[in-house]
Amino acid sequence: MAAARAARRRRVGQAIAGTVIVLLAIGGAFAGVWYFGDRAEQQKTECKKPDQSSYPPLLGGFDKRLADEPKTEPGTEQSVGVREVKTLIQGKCKTVKAGDTVVVNYVGLTYKDGKVFDSSWQHKQTFPVQVGMLEQGQQAQVIEGWDRGLVGLKVGSRVILDIPVKEAYNNAEGYPQGDLRFYVDILDIQAADSTGGLQVPGN
């Protein structure tokens, strides 16, 4: 009797072990298909330019929300004390460095009342601009809040950039007044080529 029970236990144990091995093999097969199939295909297209272009131009793997203009709202504080960057969508591509030319979509509004004063979406034309110039001791091409605020962000990100008046237009006549808020989508980085010109990677 004891020998029979021991034999049954061995058979049950062997059956369980066999089932576990089969399940592991199946799981490994699925993982292999994902890793060498879907994941490899994703890596081929991620952060690369698609064959077809549309507005806005989105690199492969971008969050699809970047295809739609952001819904804007005014700030919640009385004023902007220091520049603040809030990430709404985290990109996965290159990091913007000082001296890079970034290609962006943006909506600009006054911080207090949320009144839109400019938008690349309205013109359906992205905006390329070199940033981080002040960090390199050079003349900024845009307001300080943009020049400093976009460095360190990743391509594929959507951010809210709240800028105090001193880093905006400093209440200069003919320009948006007071603290400003921008919704900025970072769509690409342009790199300098050997001749000193600018070219978009992939073109």
C-alpha atoms as an extended CHARMM CRD file, in Angstrom:
* protein
*
       203  EXT
         1         1  MET       CA              0.0000000000        0.0000000000        0.0000000000  PROA      1               0.0000000000
         2         2  ALA       CA              2.7420000000        2.4510000000        0.9460000000  PROA      2               0.0000000000
         3         3  ALA       CA              4.6560000000        1.5990000000       -2.2110000000  PROA      3               0.0000000000
         4         4  ALA       CA              1.5020000000        2.1530000000       -4.3200000000  PROA      4               0.0000000000
         5         5  ARG       CA              0.8460000000        5.5350000000       -2.7110000000  PROA      5               0.0000000000
         6         6  ALA       CA              4.4570000000        6.5740000000       -3.2950000000  PROA      6               0.0000000000
         7         7  ALA       CA              4.1990000000        5.5370000000       -6.9390000000  PROA      7               0.0000000000
         8         8  ARG       CA              0.9860000000        7.5540000000       -7.3500000000  PROA      8               0.0000000000
         9         9  ARG       CA              2.6370000000       10.6140000000       -5.7860000000  PROA      9               0.0000000000
        10        10  ARG       CA              5.5670000000       10.2520000000       -8.1820000000  PROA      10              0.0000000000
        11        11  ARG       CA              3.2030000000       10.0260000000      -11.1690000000  PROA      11              0.0000000000
        12        12  VAL       CA              1.2400000000       13.0870000000       -9.9960000000  PROA      12              0.0000000000
        13        13  GLY       CA              4.4660000000       15.0130000000       -9.4240000000  PROA      13              0.0000000000
        14        14  GLN       CA              5.7450000000       14.0260000000      -12.8530000000  PROA      14              0.0000000000
        15        15  ALA       CA              2.4450000000       15.1120000000      -14.4460000000  PROA      15              0.0000000000
        16        16  ILE       CA              2.5330000000       18.5030000000      -12.6880000000  PROA      16              0.0000000000
        17        17  ALA       CA              6.1710000000       19.0150000000      -13.6540000000  PROA      17              0.0000000000
        18        18  GLY       CA              5.3500000000       18.1190000000      -17.2460000000  PROA      18              0.0000000000
        19        19  THR       CA              2.4560000000       20.5980000000      -17.2990000000  PROA      19              0.0000000000
        20        20  VAL       CA              4.6650000000       23.3630000000      -15.8790000000  PROA      20              0.0000000000
        21        21  ILE       CA              7.3360000000       22.6660000000      -18.5200000000  PROA      21              0.0000000000
        22        22  VAL       CA              4.7260000000       22.8230000000      -21.3010000000  PROA      22              0.0000000000
        23        23  LEU       CA              3.2880000000       26.0940000000      -19.9640000000  PROA      23              0.0000000000
        24        24  LEU       CA              6.7740000000       27.6020000000      -19.6900000000  PROA      24              0.0000000000
        25        25  ALA       CA              7.5410000000       26.5110000000      -23.2290000000  PROA      25              0.0000000000
        26        26  ILE       CA              4.3150000000       28.0820000000      -24.5360000000  PROA      26              0.0000000000
        27        27  GLY       CA              4.9540000000       31.2690000000      -22.5610000000  PROA      27              0.0000000000
        28        28  GLY       CA              8.5020000000       31.4060000000      -23.8900000000  PROA      28              0.0000000000
        29        29  ALA       CA              7.2400000000       30.9610000000      -27.4330000000  PROA      29              0.0000000000
        30        30  PHE       CA              4.7700000000       33.8420000000      -27.0480000000  PROA      30              0.0000000000
        31        31  ALA       CA              7.4760000000       36.0100000000      -25.4710000000  PROA      31              0.0000000000
        32        32  GLY       CA              9.7850000000       35.1890000000      -28.3680000000  PROA      32              0.0000000000
        33        33  VAL       CA              7.1380000000       36.1040000000      -30.9140000000  PROA      33              0.0000000000
        34        34  TRP       CA              6.5320000000       39.4230000000      -29.1060000000  PROA      34              0.0000000000
        35        35  TYR       CA             10.2140000000       40.2210000000      -28.6330000000  PROA      35              0.0000000000
        36        36  PHE       CA             11.4050000000       39.2930000000      -32.1050000000  PROA      36              0.0000000000
        37        37  GLY       CA              8.1560000000       40.1730000000      -33.8840000000  PROA      37              0.0000000000
        38        38  ASP       CA              5.9480000000       42.9330000000      -32.5540000000  PROA      38              0.0000000000
        39        39  ARG       CA              8.6350000000       44.5490000000      -30.4090000000  PROA      39              0.0000000000
        40        40  ALA       CA             11.1940000000       44.4240000000      -33.2010000000  PROA      40              0.0000000000
        41        41  GLU       CA              8.6580000000       45.9530000000      -35.5730000000  PROA      41              0.0000000000
        42        42  GLN       CA              7.8930000000       48.6740000000      -33.0400000000  PROA      42              0.0000000000
        43        43  GLN       CA             11.5960000000       49.4420000000      -32.6690000000  PROA      43              0.0000000000
        44        44  LYS       CA             11.8910000000       49.8030000000      -36.4540000000  PROA      44              0.0000000000
        45        45  THR       CA              9.2990000000       52.5750000000      -36.5180000000  PROA      45              0.0000000000
        46        46  GLU       CA              9.6590000000       54.1860000000      -33.0790000000  PROA      46              0.0000000000
        47        47  CYS       CA             10.8850000000       57.7790000000      -33.2980000000  PROA      47              0.0000000000
        48        48  LYS       CA             11.2500000000       57.4230000000      -37.0940000000  PROA      48              0.0000000000
        49        49  LYS       CA              9.4790000000       59.4410000000      -39.7600000000  PROA      49              0.0000000000
        50        50  PRO       CA              6.4830000000       57.6380000000      -41.3070000000  PROA      50              0.0000000000
        51        51  ASP       CA              6.1780000000       57.1900000000      -45.0830000000  PROA      51              0.0000000000
        52        52  GLN       CA              3.0430000000       59.3020000000      -45.1800000000  PROA      52              0.0000000000
        53        53  SER       CA              3.0930000000       62.8320000000      -43.8270000000  PROA      53              0.0000000000
        54        54  SER       CA              0.0940000000       64.6600000000      -42.3830000000  PROA      54              0.0000000000
        55        55  TYR       CA             -0.4720000000       67.5380000000      -39.9970000000  PROA      55              0.0000000000
        56        56  PRO       CA              0.8820000000       67.5150000000      -37.4540000000  PROA      56              0.0000000000
        57        57  PRO       CA              3.8750000000       65.3840000000      -38.5390000000  PROA      57              0.0000000000
        58        58  LEU       CA              4.2910000000       62.6980000000      -35.8700000000  PROA      58              0.0000000000
        59        59  LEU       CA              7.2210000000       60.3150000000      -35.5960000000  PROA      59              0.0000000000
        60        60  GLY       CA              6.5500000000       56.6060000000      -35.1860000000  PROA      60              0.0000000000
        61        61  GLY       CA              5.4670000000       55.5360000000      -31.7230000000  PROA      61              0.0000000000
        62        62  PHE       CA              4.2370000000       58.9940000000      -30.7110000000  PROA      62              0.0000000000
        63        63  ASP       CA              1.2480000000       59.2980000000      -28.4000000000  PROA      63              0.0000000000
        64        64  LYS       CA             -1.7850000000       59.7300000000      -30.6740000000  PROA      64              0.0000000000
        65        65  ARG       CA             -3.0550000000       62.5950000000      -28.5180000000  PROA      65              0.0000000000
        66        66  LEU       CA             -0.3940000000       64.7510000000      -30.1450000000  PROA      66              0.0000000000
        67        67  ALA       CA             -2.4720000000       64.6100000000      -33.3370000000  PROA      67              0.0000000000
        68        68  ASP       CA             -5.1400000000       66.7730000000      -31.6660000000  PROA      68              0.0000000000
        69        69  GLU       CA             -4.8540000000       70.3750000000      -30.5690000000  PROA      69              0.0000000000
        70        70  PRO       CA             -4.6960000000       70.5780000000      -26.7620000000  PROA      70              0.0000000000
        71        71  LYS       CA             -7.5940000000       71.9760000000      -24.7810000000  PROA      71              0.0000000000
        72        72  THR       CA             -6.2420000000       75.0130000000      -22.9740000000  PROA      72              0.0000000000
        73        73  GLU       CA             -7.1210000000       76.6420000000      -19.6730000000  PROA      73              0.0000000000
        74        74  PRO       CA             -5.7540000000       79.6190000000      -17.7390000000  PROA      74              0.0000000000
        75        75  GLY       CA             -3.4420000000       79.3290000000      -14.7660000000  PROA      75              0.0000000000
        76        76  THR       CA             -4.7770000000       78.7230000000      -11.2770000000  PROA      76              0.0000000000
        77        77  GLU       CA             -2.3960000000       80.9550000000       -9.2970000000  PROA      77              0.0000000000
        78        78  GLN       CA             -2.3560000000       84.7370000000       -9.0190000000  PROA      78              0.0000000000
        79        79  SER       CA              0.8980000000       84.8900000000      -10.9510000000  PROA      79              0.0000000000
        80        80  VAL       CA              3.8760000000       82.8330000000      -12.0970000000  PROA      80              0.0000000000
        81        81  GLY       CA              6.7020000000       83.2540000000       -9.5970000000  PROA      81              0.0000000000
        82        82  VAL       CA              9.2580000000       81.1030000000      -11.4110000000  PROA      82              0.0000000000
        83        83  ARG       CA              9.1850000000       79.2910000000      -14.7300000000  PROA      83              0.0000000000
        84        84  GLU       CA              7.4080000000       75.9540000000      -14.4340000000  PROA      84              0.0000000000
        85        85  VAL       CA              7.2090000000       73.0370000000      -16.8620000000  PROA      85              0.0000000000
        86        86  LYS       CA              4.4120000000       70.5020000000      -16.4240000000  PROA      86              0.0000000000
        87        87  THR       CA              4.5710000000       67.3650000000      -18.5600000000  PROA      87              0.0000000000
        88        88  LEU       CA              1.2100000000       66.2270000000      -19.9450000000  PROA      88              0.0000000000
        89        89  ILE       CA              2.5860000000       63.5720000000      -22.3180000000  PROA      89              0.0000000000
        90        90  GLN       CA              6.0280000000       62.0760000000      -21.7420000000  PROA      90              0.0000000000
        91        91  GLY       CA              8.0120000000       61.5600000000      -24.9350000000  PROA      91              0.0000000000
        92        92  LYS       CA             10.3470000000       58.5980000000      -25.5120000000  PROA      92              0.0000000000
        93        93  CYS       CA             12.7110000000       59.9580000000      -28.1640000000  PROA      93              0.0000000000
        94        94  LYS       CA             15.7970000000       62.1970000000      -28.0620000000  PROA      94              0.0000000000
        95        95  THR       CA             16.4070000000       64.7220000000      -25.2880000000  PROA      95              0.0000000000
        96        96  VAL       CA             16.6260000000       68.3800000000      -26.3190000000  PROA      96              0.0000000000
        97        97  LYS       CA             20.0860000000       69.8070000000      -25.6610000000  PROA      97              0.0000000000
        98        98  ALA       CA             21.3150000000       73.3990000000      -25.6490000000  PROA      98              0.0000000000
        99        99  GLY       CA             21.8890000000       74.4920000000      -29.2240000000  PROA      99              0.0000000000
       100       100  ASP       CA             19.3780000000       72.0560000000      -30.7390000000  PROA      100             0.0000000000
       101       101  THR       CA             16.7270000000       73.2910000000      -33.1270000000  PROA      101             0.0000000000
       102       102  VAL       CA             13.3990000000       71.8580000000      -32.0450000000  PROA      102             0.0000000000
       103       103  VAL       CA             10.2930000000       71.5340000000      -34.1900000000  PROA      103             0.0000000000
       104       104  VAL       CA              7.1930000000       72.2960000000      -32.1440000000  PROA      104             0.0000000000
       105       105  ASN       CA              3.4750000000       72.8340000000      -32.1880000000  PROA      105             0.0000000000
       106       106  TYR       CA              2.2620000000       75.3680000000      -29.6580000000  PROA      106             0.0000000000
       107       107  VAL       CA             -0.6210000000       77.3880000000      -28.2950000000  PROA      107             0.0000000000
       108       108  GLY       CA              0.1890000000       80.6240000000      -26.4580000000  PROA      108             0.0000000000
       109       109  LEU       CA             -2.2130000000       82.2370000000      -24.0010000000  PROA      109             0.0000000000
       110       110  THR       CA             -2.1660000000       84.8300000000      -21.2590000000  PROA      110             0.0000000000
       111       111  TYR       CA             -1.7910000000       83.0900000000      -17.9150000000  PROA      111             0.0000000000
       112       112  LYS       CA             -4.5110000000       84.9080000000      -15.9820000000  PROA      112             0.0000000000
       113       113  ASP       CA             -7.4430000000       84.8000000000      -18.3890000000  PROA      113             0.0000000000
       114       114  GLY       CA             -6.4300000000       82.0460000000      -20.8160000000  PROA      114             0.0000000000
       115       115  LYS       CA             -6.8700000000       84.2400000000      -23.8930000000  PROA      115             0.0000000000
       116       116  VAL       CA             -5.0870000000       82.6690000000      -26.8770000000  PROA      116             0.0000000000
       117       117  PHE       CA             -2.8170000000       85.1370000000      -28.6930000000  PROA      117             0.0000000000
       118       118  ASP       CA             -1.0080000000       82.7590000000      -31.0720000000  PROA      118             0.0000000000
       119       119  SER       CA             -1.1640000000       79.1510000000      -32.2040000000  PROA      119             0.0000000000
       120       120  SER       CA              0.7430000000       77.1100000000      -34.7710000000  PROA      120             0.0000000000
       121       121  TRP       CA             -2.3480000000       74.9120000000      -35.0020000000  PROA      121             0.0000000000
       122       122  GLN       CA             -4.3050000000       77.7980000000      -36.5220000000  PROA      122             0.0000000000
       123       123  HSD       CA             -1.6940000000       78.1880000000      -39.2710000000  PROA      123             0.0000000000
       124       124  LYS       CA             -1.1990000000       74.4080000000      -39.6180000000  PROA      124             0.0000000000
       125       125  GLN       CA              2.5380000000       74.9640000000      -39.6840000000  PROA      125             0.0000000000
       126       126  THR       CA              5.0320000000       73.7160000000      -37.1160000000  PROA      126             0.0000000000
       127       127  PHE       CA              7.6230000000       76.0940000000      -35.7170000000  PROA      127             0.0000000000
       128       128  PRO       CA             11.3770000000       75.3350000000      -35.7330000000  PROA      128             0.0000000000
       129       129  VAL       CA             13.5160000000       77.2600000000      -33.2400000000  PROA      129             0.0000000000
       130       130  GLN       CA             16.9810000000       76.9110000000      -31.7760000000  PROA      130             0.0000000000
       131       131  VAL       CA             16.9410000000       76.7880000000      -27.9730000000  PROA      131             0.0000000000
       132       132  GLY       CA             19.4630000000       76.8350000000      -25.1480000000  PROA      132             0.0000000000
       133       133  MET       CA             21.3230000000       79.7670000000      -26.6700000000  PROA      133             0.0000000000
       134       134  LEU       CA             21.5400000000       81.7070000000      -23.3970000000  PROA      134             0.0000000000
       135       135  GLU       CA             23.0930000000       78.6430000000      -21.7820000000  PROA      135             0.0000000000
       136       136  GLN       CA             25.8250000000       78.8540000000      -24.4280000000  PROA      136             0.0000000000
       137       137  GLY       CA             26.3560000000       82.5700000000      -23.9150000000  PROA      137             0.0000000000
       138       138  GLN       CA             24.6450000000       83.5170000000      -27.1740000000  PROA      138             0.0000000000
       139       139  GLN       CA             21.6550000000       85.6360000000      -28.1380000000  PROA      139             0.0000000000
       140       140  ALA       CA             18.3380000000       83.8460000000      -27.6060000000  PROA      140             0.0000000000
       141       141  GLN       CA             16.0960000000       83.4600000000      -30.6570000000  PROA      141             0.0000000000
       142       142  VAL       CA             12.9300000000       83.3920000000      -28.5680000000  PROA      142             0.0000000000
       143       143  ILE       CA             11.8050000000       84.6060000000      -25.1650000000  PROA      143             0.0000000000
       144       144  GLU       CA             13.9200000000       83.3820000000      -22.2520000000  PROA      144             0.0000000000
       145       145  GLY       CA             11.1570000000       81.1310000000      -20.9310000000  PROA      145             0.0000000000
       146       146  TRP       CA             11.2380000000       79.1300000000      -24.1590000000  PROA      146             0.0000000000
       147       147  ASP       CA             14.9970000000       79.2480000000      -24.6120000000  PROA      147             0.0000000000
       148       148  ARG       CA             15.6250000000       77.7700000000      -21.1760000000  PROA      148             0.0000000000
       149       149  GLY       CA             12.3800000000       75.8870000000      -20.6030000000  PROA      149             0.0000000000
       150       150  LEU       CA             12.5240000000       73.4620000000      -23.5440000000  PROA      150             0.0000000000
       151       151  VAL       CA             16.0620000000       72.1910000000      -22.8990000000  PROA      151             0.0000000000
       152       152  GLY       CA             16.1060000000       68.7820000000      -21.2240000000  PROA      152             0.0000000000
       153       153  LEU       CA             12.6860000000       67.6900000000      -22.5100000000  PROA      153             0.0000000000
       154       154  LYS       CA             12.1790000000       64.6630000000      -24.7350000000  PROA      154             0.0000000000
       155       155  VAL       CA             10.9140000000       64.6270000000      -28.2970000000  PROA      155             0.0000000000
       156       156  GLY       CA              7.3470000000       63.3550000000      -28.2910000000  PROA      156             0.0000000000
       157       157  SER       CA              6.4120000000       65.2940000000      -25.1520000000  PROA      157             0.0000000000
       158       158  ARG       CA              3.5330000000       67.7120000000      -24.6200000000  PROA      158             0.0000000000
       159       159  VAL       CA              4.1410000000       70.2190000000      -21.8450000000  PROA      159             0.0000000000
       160       160  ILE       CA              2.5770000000       73.2640000000      -20.2340000000  PROA      160             0.0000000000
       161       161  LEU       CA              5.1860000000       76.0110000000      -19.9730000000  PROA      161             0.0000000000
       162       162  ASP       CA              4.2500000000       78.7300000000      -17.4610000000  PROA      162             0.0000000000
       163       163  ILE       CA              6.4920000000       81.7630000000      -17.8750000000  PROA      163             0.0000000000
       164       164  PRO       CA              6.8090000000       84.8000000000      -15.5700000000  PROA      164             0.0000000000
       165       165  VAL       CA              6.5990000000       88.1940000000      -17.2350000000  PROA      165             0.0000000000
       166       166  LYS       CA             10.3380000000       88.8450000000      -16.8360000000  PROA      166             0.0000000000
       167       167  GLU       CA             11.0990000000       85.7380000000      -18.9650000000  PROA      167             0.0000000000
       168       168  ALA       CA              8.3410000000       86.5970000000      -21.4530000000  PROA      168             0.0000000000
       169       169  TYR       CA              7.9520000000       89.9920000000      -23.1420000000  PROA      169             0.0000000000
       170       170  ASN       CA              8.3710000000       92.0240000000      -19.9440000000  PROA      170             0.0000000000
       171       171  ASN       CA              5.2190000000       94.0240000000      -20.8230000000  PROA      171             0.0000000000
       172       172  ALA       CA              6.8310000000       95.4790000000      -23.9520000000  PROA      172             0.0000000000
       173       173  GLU       CA              4.3710000000       97.4510000000      -26.0670000000  PROA      173             0.0000000000
       174       174  GLY       CA              2.7780000000       95.4870000000      -28.8790000000  PROA      174             0.0000000000
       175       175  TYR       CA              3.4380000000       92.0830000000      -27.3060000000  PROA      175             0.0000000000
       176       176  PRO       CA              1.3480000000       89.8020000000      -25.0450000000  PROA      176             0.0000000000
       177       177  GLN       CA              1.2800000000       91.2480000000      -21.5450000000  PROA      177             0.0000000000
       178       178  GLY       CA              1.9720000000       89.6920000000      -18.1670000000  PROA      178             0.0000000000
       179       179  ASP       CA              2.7100000000       86.0750000000      -17.3350000000  PROA      179             0.0000000000
       180       180  LEU       CA              2.2150000000       83.6270000000      -20.1950000000  PROA      180             0.0000000000
       181       181  ARG       CA              1.2490000000       80.0050000000      -20.5910000000  PROA      181             0.0000000000
       182       182  PHE       CA              2.2140000000       77.8440000000      -23.5590000000  PROA      182             0.0000000000
       183       183  TYR       CA              1.1150000000       74.3600000000      -24.5170000000  PROA      183             0.0000000000
       184       184  VAL       CA              4.0860000000       72.9710000000      -26.4620000000  PROA      184             0.0000000000
       185       185  ASP       CA              4.4000000000       69.6810000000      -28.3790000000  PROA      185             0.0000000000
       186       186  ILE       CA              8.0170000000       68.7380000000      -29.1440000000  PROA      186             0.0000000000
       187       187  LEU       CA              7.7840000000       66.9500000000      -32.4810000000  PROA      187             0.0000000000
       188       188  ASP       CA             11.3760000000       66.6490000000      -33.6670000000  PROA      188             0.0000000000
       189       189  ILE       CA             14.9510000000       67.8560000000      -33.3800000000  PROA      189             0.0000000000
       190       190  GLN       CA             16.8680000000       69.2580000000      -36.3290000000  PROA      190             0.0000000000
       191       191  ALA       CA             20.5990000000       68.6300000000      -36.3700000000  PROA      191             0.0000000000
       192       192  ALA       CA             23.3210000000       70.6870000000      -38.0220000000  PROA      192             0.0000000000
       193       193  ASP       CA             24.9550000000       68.9550000000      -40.9930000000  PROA      193             0.0000000000
       194       194  SER       CA             28.6100000000       69.1650000000      -42.0540000000  PROA      194             0.0000000000
       195       195  THR       CA             27.9850000000       72.3200000000      -44.1040000000  PROA      195             0.0000000000
       196       196  GLY       CA             26.4550000000       74.1240000000      -41.1460000000  PROA      196             0.0000000000
       197       197  GLY       CA             22.9350000000       73.9490000000      -42.5120000000  PROA      197             0.0000000000
       198       198  LEU       CA             19.9880000000       72.2670000000      -40.8480000000  PROA      198             0.0000000000
       199       199  GLN       CA             18.4820000000       68.9760000000      -41.8070000000  PROA      199             0.0000000000
       200       200  VAL       CA             15.7520000000       66.8980000000      -40.2030000000  PROA      200             0.0000000000
       201       201  PRO       CA             17.0310000000       63.3820000000      -39.2940000000  PROA      201             0.0000000000
       202       202  GLY       CA             15.5700000000       60.8760000000      -41.7300000000  PROA      202             0.0000000000
       203       203  ASN       CA             15.2760000000       63.3250000000      -44.6450000000  PROA      203             0.0000000000
